[in-house]
Coordinates of C-alpha atoms and ligand atoms in Angstrom, one line a residue:
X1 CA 109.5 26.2 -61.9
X2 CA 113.2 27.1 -63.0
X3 CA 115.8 24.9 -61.3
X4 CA 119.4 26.9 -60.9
X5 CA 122.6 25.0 -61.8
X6 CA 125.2 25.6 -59.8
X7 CA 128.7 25.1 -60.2
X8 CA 131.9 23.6 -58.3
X9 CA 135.1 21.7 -59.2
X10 CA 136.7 19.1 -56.9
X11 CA 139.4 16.4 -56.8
X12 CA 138.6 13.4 -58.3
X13 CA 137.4 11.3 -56.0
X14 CA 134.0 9.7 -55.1
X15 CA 131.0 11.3 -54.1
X16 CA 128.9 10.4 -51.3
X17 CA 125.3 11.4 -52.7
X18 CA 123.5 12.2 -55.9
X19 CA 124.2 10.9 -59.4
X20 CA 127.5 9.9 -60.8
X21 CA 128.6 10.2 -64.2
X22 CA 131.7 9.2 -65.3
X23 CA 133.2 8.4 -69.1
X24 CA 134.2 5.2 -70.8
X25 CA 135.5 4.3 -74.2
X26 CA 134.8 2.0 -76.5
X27 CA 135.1 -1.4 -75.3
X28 CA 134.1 -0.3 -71.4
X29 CA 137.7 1.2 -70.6
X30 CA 137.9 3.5 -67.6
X31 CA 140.3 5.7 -66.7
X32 CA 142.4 4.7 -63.4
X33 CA 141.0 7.3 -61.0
X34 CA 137.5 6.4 -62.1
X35 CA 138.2 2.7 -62.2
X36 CA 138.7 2.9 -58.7
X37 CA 135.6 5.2 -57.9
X38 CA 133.6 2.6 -59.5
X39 CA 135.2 -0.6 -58.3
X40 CA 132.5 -2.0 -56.0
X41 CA 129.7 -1.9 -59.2
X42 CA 132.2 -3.3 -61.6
X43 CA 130.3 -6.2 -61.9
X44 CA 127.1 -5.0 -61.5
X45 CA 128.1 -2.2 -64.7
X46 CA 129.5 -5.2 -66.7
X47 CA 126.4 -7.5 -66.6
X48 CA 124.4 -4.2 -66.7
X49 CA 126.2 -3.2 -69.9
X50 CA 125.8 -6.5 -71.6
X51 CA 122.4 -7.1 -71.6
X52 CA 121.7 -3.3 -72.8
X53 CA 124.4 -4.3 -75.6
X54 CA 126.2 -0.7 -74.4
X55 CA 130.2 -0.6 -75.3
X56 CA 131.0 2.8 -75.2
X57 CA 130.2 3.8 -78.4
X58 CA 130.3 8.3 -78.4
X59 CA 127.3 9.3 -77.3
X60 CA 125.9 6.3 -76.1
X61 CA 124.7 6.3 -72.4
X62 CA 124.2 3.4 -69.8
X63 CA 122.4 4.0 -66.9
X64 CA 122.2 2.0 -63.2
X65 CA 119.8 3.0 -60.6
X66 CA 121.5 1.8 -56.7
X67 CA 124.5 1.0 -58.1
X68 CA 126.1 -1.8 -55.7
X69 CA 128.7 -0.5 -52.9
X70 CA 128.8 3.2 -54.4
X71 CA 127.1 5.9 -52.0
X72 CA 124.9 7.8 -54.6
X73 CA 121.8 6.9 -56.1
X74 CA 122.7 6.5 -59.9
X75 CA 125.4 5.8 -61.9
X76 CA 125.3 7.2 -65.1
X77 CA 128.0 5.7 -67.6
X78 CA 128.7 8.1 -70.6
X79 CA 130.6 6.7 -73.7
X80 CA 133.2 8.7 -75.6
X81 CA 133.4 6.6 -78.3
X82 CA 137.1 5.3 -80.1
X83 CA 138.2 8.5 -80.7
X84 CA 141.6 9.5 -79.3
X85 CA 141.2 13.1 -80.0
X86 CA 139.1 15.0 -78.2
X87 CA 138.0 18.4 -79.4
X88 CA 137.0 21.1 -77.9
X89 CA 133.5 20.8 -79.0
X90 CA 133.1 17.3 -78.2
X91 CA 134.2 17.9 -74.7
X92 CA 131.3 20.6 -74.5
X93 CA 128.6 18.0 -76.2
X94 CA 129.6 15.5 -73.5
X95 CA 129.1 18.4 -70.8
X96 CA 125.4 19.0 -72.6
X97 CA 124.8 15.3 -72.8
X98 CA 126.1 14.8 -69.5
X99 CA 123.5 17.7 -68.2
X100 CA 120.6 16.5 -70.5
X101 CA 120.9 12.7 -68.9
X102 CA 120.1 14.0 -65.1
X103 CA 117.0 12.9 -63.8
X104 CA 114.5 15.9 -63.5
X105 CA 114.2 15.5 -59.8
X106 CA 118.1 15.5 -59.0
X107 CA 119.6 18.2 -56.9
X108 CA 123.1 16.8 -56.5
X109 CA 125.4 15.3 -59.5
X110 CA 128.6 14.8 -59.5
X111 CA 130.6 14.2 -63.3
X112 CA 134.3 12.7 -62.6
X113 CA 136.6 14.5 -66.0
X114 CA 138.4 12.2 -66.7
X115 CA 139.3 10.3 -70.2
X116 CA 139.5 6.4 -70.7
X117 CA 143.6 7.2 -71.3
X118 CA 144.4 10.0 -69.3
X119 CA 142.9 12.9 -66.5
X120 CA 141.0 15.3 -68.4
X121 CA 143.0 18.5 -68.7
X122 CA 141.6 21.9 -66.3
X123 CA 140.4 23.7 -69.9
X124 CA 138.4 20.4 -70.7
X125 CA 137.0 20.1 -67.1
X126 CA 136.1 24.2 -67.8
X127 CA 134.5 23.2 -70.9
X128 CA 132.3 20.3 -69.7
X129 CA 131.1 22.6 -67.3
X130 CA 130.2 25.4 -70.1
X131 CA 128.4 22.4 -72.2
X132 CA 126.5 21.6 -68.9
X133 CA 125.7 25.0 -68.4
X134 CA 124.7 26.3 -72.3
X135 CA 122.6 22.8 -71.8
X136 CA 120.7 23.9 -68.8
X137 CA 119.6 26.7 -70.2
X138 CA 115.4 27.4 -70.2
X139 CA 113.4 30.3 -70.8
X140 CA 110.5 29.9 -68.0
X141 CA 109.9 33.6 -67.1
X142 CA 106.8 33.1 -68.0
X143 CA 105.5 29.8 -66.5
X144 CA 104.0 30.2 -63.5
X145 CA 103.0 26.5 -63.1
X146 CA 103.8 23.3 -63.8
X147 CA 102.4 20.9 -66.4
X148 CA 100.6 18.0 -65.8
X149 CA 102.9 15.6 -66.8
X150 CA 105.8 17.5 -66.0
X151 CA 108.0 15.9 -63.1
X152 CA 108.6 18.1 -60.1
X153 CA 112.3 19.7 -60.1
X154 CA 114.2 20.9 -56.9
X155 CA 114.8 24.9 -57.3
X156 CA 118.8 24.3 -57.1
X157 CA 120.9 21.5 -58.6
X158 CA 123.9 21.3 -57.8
X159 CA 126.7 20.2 -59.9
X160 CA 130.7 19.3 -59.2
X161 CA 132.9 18.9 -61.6
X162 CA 135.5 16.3 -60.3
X163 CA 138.7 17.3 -62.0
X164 CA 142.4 16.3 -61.1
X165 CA 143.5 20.0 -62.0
X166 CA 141.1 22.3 -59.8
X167 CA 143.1 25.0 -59.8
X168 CA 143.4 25.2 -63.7
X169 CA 140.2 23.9 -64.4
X170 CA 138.6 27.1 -62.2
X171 CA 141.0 29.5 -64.2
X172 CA 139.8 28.3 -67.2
X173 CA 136.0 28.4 -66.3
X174 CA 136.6 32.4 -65.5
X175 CA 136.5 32.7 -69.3
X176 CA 133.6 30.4 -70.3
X177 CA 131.7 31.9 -67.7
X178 CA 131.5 34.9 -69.4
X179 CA 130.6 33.4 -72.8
X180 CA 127.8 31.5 -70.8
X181 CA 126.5 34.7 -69.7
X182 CA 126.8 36.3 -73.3
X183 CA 124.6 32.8 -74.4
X184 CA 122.1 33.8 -72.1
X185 CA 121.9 36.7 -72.4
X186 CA 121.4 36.6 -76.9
X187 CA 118.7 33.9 -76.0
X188 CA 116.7 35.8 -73.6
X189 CA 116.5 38.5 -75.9
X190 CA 115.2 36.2 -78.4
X191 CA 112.7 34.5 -76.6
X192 CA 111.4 37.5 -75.1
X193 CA 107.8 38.3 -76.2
X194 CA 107.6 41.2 -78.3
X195 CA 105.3 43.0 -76.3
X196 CA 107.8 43.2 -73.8
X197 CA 111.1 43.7 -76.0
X198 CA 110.2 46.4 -78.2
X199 CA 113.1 48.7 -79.5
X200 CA 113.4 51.2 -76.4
X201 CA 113.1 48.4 -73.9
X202 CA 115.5 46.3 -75.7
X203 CA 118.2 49.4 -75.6
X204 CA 117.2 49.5 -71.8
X205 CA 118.7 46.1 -71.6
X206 CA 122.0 46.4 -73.7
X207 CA 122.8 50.0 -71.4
X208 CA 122.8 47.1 -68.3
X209 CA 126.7 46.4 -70.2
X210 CA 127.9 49.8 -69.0
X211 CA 128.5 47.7 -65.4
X212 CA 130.8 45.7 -67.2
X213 CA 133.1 48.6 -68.8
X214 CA 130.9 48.8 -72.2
X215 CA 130.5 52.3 -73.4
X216 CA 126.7 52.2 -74.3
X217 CA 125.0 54.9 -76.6
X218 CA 121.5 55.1 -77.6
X219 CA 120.3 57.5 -80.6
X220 CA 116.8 58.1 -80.5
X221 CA 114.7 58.8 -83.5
X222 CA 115.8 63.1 -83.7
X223 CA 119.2 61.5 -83.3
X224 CA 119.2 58.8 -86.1
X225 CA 117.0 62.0 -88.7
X226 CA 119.9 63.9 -88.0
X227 CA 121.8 61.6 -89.1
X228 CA 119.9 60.5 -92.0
X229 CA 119.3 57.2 -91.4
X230 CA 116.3 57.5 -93.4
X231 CA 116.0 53.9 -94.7
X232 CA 116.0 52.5 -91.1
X233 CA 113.8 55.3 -89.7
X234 CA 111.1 54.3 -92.9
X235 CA 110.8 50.8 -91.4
X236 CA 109.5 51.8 -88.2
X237 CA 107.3 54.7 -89.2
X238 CA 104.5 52.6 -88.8
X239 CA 104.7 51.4 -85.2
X240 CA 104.0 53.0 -82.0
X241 CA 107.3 52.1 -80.5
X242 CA 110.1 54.6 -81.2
X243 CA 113.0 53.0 -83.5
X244 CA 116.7 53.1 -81.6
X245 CA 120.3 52.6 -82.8
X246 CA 122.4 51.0 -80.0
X247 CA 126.2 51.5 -80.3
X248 CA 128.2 49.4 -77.6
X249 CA 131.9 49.9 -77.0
X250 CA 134.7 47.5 -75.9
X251 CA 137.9 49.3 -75.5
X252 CA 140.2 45.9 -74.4
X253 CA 142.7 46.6 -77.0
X254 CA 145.6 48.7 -77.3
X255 CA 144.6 52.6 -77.3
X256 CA 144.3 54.0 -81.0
X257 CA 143.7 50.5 -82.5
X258 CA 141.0 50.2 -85.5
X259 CA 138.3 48.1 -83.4
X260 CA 136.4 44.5 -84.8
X261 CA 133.0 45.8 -85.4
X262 CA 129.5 43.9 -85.4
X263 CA 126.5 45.0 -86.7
X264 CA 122.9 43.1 -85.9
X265 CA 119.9 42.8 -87.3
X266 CA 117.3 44.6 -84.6
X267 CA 113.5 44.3 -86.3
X268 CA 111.8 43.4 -82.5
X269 CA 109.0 42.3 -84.0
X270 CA 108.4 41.9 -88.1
X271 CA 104.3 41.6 -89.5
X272 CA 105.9 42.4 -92.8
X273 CA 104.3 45.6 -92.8
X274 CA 101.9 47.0 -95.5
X275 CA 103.1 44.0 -97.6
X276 CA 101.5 41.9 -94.9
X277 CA 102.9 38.5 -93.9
X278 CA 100.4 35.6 -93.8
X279 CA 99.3 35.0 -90.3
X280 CA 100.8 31.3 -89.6
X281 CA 103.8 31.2 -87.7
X282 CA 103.8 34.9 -87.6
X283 CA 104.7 34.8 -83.7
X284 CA 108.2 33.4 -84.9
X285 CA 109.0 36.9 -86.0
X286 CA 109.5 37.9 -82.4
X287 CA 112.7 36.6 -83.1
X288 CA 113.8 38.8 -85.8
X289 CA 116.0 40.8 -83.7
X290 CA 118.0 37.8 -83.4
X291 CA 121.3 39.6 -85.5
X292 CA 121.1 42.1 -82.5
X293 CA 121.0 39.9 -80.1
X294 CA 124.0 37.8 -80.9
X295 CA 126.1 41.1 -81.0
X296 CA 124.6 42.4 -77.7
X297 CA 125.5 39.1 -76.1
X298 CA 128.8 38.9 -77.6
X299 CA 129.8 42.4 -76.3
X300 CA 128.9 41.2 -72.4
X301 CA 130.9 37.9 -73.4
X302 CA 133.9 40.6 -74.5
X303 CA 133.7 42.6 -71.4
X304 CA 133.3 40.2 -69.0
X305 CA 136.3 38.0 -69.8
X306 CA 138.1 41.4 -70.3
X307 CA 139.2 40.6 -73.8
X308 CA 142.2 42.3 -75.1
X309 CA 140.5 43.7 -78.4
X310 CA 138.6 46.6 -79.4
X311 CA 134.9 46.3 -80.2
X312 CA 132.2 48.0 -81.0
X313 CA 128.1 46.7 -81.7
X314 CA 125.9 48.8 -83.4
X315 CA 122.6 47.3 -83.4
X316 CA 119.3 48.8 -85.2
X317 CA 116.6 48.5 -83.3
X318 CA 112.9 48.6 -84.7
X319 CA 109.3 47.3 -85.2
X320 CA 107.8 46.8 -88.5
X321 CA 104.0 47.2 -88.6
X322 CA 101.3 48.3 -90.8
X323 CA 99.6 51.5 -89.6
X324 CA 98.2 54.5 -91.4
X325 CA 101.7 56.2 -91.0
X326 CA 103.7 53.0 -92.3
X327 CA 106.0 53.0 -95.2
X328 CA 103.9 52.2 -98.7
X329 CA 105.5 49.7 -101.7
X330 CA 106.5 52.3 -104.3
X331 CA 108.1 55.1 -101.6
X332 CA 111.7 56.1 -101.8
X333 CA 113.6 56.7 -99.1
X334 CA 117.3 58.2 -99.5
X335 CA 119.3 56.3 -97.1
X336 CA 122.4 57.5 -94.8
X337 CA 124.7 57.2 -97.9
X338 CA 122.8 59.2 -100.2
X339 CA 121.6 56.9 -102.3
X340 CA 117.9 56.1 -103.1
X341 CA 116.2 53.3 -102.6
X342 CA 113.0 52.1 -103.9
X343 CA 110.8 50.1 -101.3
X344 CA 108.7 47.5 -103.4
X345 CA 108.0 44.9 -100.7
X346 CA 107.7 46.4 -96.9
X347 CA 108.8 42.8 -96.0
X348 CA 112.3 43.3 -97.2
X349 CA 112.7 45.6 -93.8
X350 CA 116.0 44.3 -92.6
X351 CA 118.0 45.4 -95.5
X352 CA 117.3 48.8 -95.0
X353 CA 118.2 48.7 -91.2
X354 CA 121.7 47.1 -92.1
X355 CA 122.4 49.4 -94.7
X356 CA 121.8 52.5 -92.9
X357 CA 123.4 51.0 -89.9
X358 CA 126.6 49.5 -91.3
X359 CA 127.6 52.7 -93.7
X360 CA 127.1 54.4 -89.9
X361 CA 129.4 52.1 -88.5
X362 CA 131.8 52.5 -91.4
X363 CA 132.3 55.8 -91.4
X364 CA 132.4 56.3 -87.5
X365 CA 134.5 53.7 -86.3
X366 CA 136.9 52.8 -89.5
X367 CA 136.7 49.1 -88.4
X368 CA 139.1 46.5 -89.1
X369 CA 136.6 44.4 -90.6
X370 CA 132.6 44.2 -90.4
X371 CA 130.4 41.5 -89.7
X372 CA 126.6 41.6 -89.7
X373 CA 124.4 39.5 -88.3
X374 CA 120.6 39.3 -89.9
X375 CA 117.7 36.8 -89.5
X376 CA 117.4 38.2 -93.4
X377 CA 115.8 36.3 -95.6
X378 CA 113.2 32.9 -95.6
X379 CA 115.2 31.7 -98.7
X380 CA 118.6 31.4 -96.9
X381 CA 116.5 28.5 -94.8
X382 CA 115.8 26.8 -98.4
X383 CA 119.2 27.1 -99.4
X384 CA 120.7 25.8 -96.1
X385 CA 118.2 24.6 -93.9
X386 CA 118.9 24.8 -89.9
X387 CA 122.5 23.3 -90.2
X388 CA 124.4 26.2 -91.6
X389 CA 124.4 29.8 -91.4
X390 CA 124.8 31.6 -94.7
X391 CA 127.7 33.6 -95.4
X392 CA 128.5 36.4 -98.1
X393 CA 131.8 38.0 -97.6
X394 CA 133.7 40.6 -100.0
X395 CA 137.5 39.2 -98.5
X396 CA 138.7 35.4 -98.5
X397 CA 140.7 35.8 -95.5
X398 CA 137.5 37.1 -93.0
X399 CA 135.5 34.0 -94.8
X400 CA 138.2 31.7 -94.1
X401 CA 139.0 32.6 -90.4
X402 CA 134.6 32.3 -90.4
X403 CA 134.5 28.9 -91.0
X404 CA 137.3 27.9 -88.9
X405 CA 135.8 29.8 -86.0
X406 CA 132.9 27.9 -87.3
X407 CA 134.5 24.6 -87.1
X408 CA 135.7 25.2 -83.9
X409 CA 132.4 26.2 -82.3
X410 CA 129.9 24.2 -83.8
X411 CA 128.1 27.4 -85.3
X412 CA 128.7 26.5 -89.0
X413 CA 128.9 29.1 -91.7
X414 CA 128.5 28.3 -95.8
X415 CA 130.0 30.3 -98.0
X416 CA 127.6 31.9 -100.9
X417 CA 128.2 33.8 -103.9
X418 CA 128.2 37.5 -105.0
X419 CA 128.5 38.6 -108.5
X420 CA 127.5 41.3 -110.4
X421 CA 124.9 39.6 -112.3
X422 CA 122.8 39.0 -109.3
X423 CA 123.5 42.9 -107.7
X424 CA 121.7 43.5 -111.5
X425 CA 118.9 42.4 -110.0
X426 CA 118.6 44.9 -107.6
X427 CA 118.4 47.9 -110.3
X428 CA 115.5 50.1 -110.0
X429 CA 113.7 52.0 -112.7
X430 CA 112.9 55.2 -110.3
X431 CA 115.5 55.1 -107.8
X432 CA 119.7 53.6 -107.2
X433 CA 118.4 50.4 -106.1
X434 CA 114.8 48.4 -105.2
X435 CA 114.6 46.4 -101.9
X436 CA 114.1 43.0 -103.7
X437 CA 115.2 41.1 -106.5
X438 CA 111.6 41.3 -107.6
X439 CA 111.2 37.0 -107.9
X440 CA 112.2 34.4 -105.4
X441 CA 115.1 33.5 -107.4
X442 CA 118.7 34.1 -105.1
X443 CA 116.8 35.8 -102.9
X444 CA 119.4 35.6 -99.8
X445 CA 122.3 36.6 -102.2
X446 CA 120.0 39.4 -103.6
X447 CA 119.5 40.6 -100.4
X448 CA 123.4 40.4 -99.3
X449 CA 124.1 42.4 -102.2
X450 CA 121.4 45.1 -100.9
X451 CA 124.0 45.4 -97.6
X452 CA 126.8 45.1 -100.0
X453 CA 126.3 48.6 -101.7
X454 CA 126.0 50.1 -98.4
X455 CA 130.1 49.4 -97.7
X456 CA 132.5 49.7 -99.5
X457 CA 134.9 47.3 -101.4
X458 CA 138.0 48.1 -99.6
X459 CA 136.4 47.1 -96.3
X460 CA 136.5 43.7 -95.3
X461 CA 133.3 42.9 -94.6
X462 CA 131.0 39.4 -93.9
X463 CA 127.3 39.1 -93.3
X464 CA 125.6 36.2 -92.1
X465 CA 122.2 35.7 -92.4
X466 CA 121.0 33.5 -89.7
X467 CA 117.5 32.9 -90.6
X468 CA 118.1 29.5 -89.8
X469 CA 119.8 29.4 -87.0
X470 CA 118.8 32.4 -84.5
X471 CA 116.1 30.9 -83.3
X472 CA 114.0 27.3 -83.7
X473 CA 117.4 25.9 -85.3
X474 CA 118.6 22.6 -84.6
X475 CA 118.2 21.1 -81.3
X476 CA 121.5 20.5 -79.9
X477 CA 123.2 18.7 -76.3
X478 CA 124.3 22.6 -76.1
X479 CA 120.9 23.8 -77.0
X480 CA 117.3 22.7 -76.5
X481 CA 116.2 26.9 -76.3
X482 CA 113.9 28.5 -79.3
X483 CA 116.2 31.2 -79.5
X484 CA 119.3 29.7 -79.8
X485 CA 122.3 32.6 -79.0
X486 CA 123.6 31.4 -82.5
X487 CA 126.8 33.2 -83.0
X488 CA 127.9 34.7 -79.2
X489 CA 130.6 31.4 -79.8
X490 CA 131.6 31.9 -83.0
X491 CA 132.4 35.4 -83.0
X492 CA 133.9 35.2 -80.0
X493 CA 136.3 32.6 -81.2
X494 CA 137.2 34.6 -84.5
X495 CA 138.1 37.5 -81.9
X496 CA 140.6 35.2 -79.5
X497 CA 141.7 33.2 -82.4
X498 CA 142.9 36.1 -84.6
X499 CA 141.8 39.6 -83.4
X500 CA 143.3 39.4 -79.6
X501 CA 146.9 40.8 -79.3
Ligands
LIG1 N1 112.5 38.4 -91.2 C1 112.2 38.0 -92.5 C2 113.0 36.7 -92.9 C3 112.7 35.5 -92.1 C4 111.8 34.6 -92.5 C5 113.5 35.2 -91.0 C6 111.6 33.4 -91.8 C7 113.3 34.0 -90.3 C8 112.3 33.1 -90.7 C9 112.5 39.1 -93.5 O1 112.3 40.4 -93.0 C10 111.6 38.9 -94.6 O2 110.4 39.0 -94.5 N2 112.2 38.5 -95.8 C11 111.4 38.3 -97.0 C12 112.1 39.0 -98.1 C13 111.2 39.0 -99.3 C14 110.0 40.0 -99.1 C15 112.1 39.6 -100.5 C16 111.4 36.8 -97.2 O3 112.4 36.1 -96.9 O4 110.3 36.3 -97.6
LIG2 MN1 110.3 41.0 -93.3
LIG3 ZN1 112.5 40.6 -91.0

């Protein structure tokens, strides 16, 4: 049954129950404050450490149950490694591997921040406590009992943050708090079954960011034929839920100021349609709203740390199935923009969301820049695997500031090519375009330049396709959830970074 972390930062000094954790380098160096905390077990760590052969190497973790004259009932010894420098993402991996090393059954841990050279700064403190928490994270809605072999787990644990700046390091968590949430909230959405999170119910859930300041707006399917968003509205013709576009507005910024805008990826549940997929693994495309996701869980991130930008998410929100009414290969459907499209493969069903959705948000919101967000294509996961997201972008600098939000974050982006020779491929015989490149050649960069003719060249614009990494990525000490919130961080970190005034 869940277990509920809880927060608190304190001075540093020793506790008097639960597990301890505190860091070392390499070599078994301890800061002073913990040096003295662990004074009495010195001896006991030392031997302890020898015949495990642990020095402190990053990562590494030594463990003493009882340890000698200390008042809680573990000692947990985390090592940080040579490294001097300390980044921001290591700080939150230690936080993940701190929270990942708690015994199932403990309610009460204490983890004293501080480095083998120096007290850990109130930011860092903040950010072991984010790690800890993006760690902690499980999706158990829908357990209602426990496994055999699963170990019982008290409903609350409790966890303090030992810190020598407790004012700062409770500032800073104000901020990370609200990223958590954002986290959260992308991977609930994810991991929700589809029967549950179908396009009206998922809108239902991103209107809950009006009680943070958000404007929310939901266009129903009269709406978005008025608008003639015919390319999106073809995808879910088929199913008996009602396709929806979501728009969702931050207004941090000054007054008057073009806004960032994101644009997500919103199929809640993708069989491939007509052009059936294969029934294997054909759950997994529950998570094929995962674009959305990220940009509905960025904008409560946004709000609820008050950022000082302008934002707006426009998500599309439908379900691709085969019914007597569903979309056939050979239709054409003329999109918002005008132009005609050819459907050859119902499969290729997120491209014709984003392109509807994204010339929308163009022409509405004259955006600084655009970024979408898609769980797009299976060939992006050949090219790249679970490591990297892939990244198309029509302007060097939005690419550039991408990968160092990237870098920052741990939610890496590759860059990958567009040229005119593979937007050939995309030519139809009946209509302006086809929906797929026809062979599995480039089939990710075929489908980028699908979205690409839907904006045009003078807007800076990036799309990610996250096929890889939105959900059943790579497990992570920040992540051990199917869906993973992929990209909440990393646009959030392009916004402060650059986009913040
Ligand atoms: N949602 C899928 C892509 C996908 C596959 C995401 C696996 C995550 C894991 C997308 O709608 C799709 O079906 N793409 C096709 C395109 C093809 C028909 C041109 C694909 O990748 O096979
Ligand atoms: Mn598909
Ligand atoms: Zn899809």
């Amino acid at each position: 049954m869940p277990s509920r972390l809880t927060f608190k930062f304190s001075p540093l000094t020793a506790p008097g129950k639960g597990v301890l954790i505190v860091f070392c380098g390499d070599g078994l160096t301890f800061g002073a404050a913990t040096a003295r905390v662990i004074a009495p077990a010195r001896d006991q760590i030392r031997q302890a450490a020898a015949a495990e052969r642990f020095t402190g190497k990053n990562g590494a973790a030594l463990e003493l149950a009882v340890p000698a004259g200390l008042k809680v009932d573990r000692l947990i010894v985390l090592g940080l490694g040579k490294s001097g420098s300390h980044a921001q993402k290591e700080v939150l991996k230690f936080g993940g591997i701190a929270l990942g090393k708690l015994p199932a059954g403990a309610s009460a841990a204490t983890i004293l921040a501080e480095l083998p050279t120096r007290a850990m700064r109130g930011e860092e403190a903040a950010d072991l406590a984010l790690g800890a928490q993006l760690r902690a994270y499980e999706f158990d809605r829908y357990r209602t009992k426990r496994k055999e072999d699963e170990p019982e787990r008290p409903p609350r644990r409790d966890l303090t943050i030992a810190v020598a700046d407790v004012a700062g390091a409770r500032r800073a968590y104000a901020e990370r708090a609200a990223l958590a949430e954002g986290v959260t909230l992308a991977r609930d959405l994810v991991n929700e079954p589809p029967n549950v999170l179908y396009p009206e119910e998922f809108a239902r859930r991103a209107q809950r960011l009006r009680k943070l300041g958000v404007a929310v707006e939901v266009l129903d399917v009269p709406a978005l034929k008025r608008l003639g968003m015919n390319a999106l509205l073809g995808v879910g013709q088929g199913s008996a839920h009602p396709s929806r576009v979501v728009v969702m507005r931050w207004n941090g910024g000054r007054k008057g100021d073009a806004p960032v805008a994101f644009i997500g990826k919103g199929v809640c549940f993708d069989t491939g349609g007509i052009s059936i997929k294969p029934s294997a693994g054909m759950e997994d495309m529950k998570g094929d709203m995962a674009g959305a996701a990220c940009v509905t869980g960025l904008m409560h991130a946004l709000a609820a740390r008050r950022a000082r930008v302008n934002a707006v998410g426009v998500i599309g929100l439908v379900e691709n199935m085969p019914d007597g009414k569903a979309q056939r290969p050979g239709d054409i459907v003329t999109s918002m923009s005008g132009q005609t499209i050819e459907i050859v493969n119902t499969d290729a069903e997120g491209r014709l969301v984003l392109g509807d959705v994204i010339w929308y948000a163009a022409k509405r919101f004259k955006p600084k820049f655009m970024v979408d967000l898609a769980t797009l294509t299976g060939a992006i996961i050949v090219a790249l695997g679970h490591e990297y997201a892939g990244m198309f972008a029509n302007n060097d600098q939005l690419a550039e500031r991408l990968s160092k939000a990237g870098e920052a974050t741990g939610e890496l982006v590759w860059r990958m090519p567009l040229a005119k020779e593979y937007d050939k491929l995309i030519d139809s015989r009946f209509a302006d375009m086809k929906n797929t490149g026809g062979s599995r050649s480039a089939g990710a960069i075929t489908a980028a330049h699908f979205i690409k003719r839907f904006v045009d060249d003078k807007m800076p614009w990036a799309h990610l396709d996250i096929a890889g990494t939105g959900f059943d990525s790579r497990q992570t000490d920040v992540n051990r959830s199917w869906g993973s919130g992929w990209g909440v961080r990393l646009l959030d970190r392009l916004v402060k970074d650059y986009y913040e005034r």
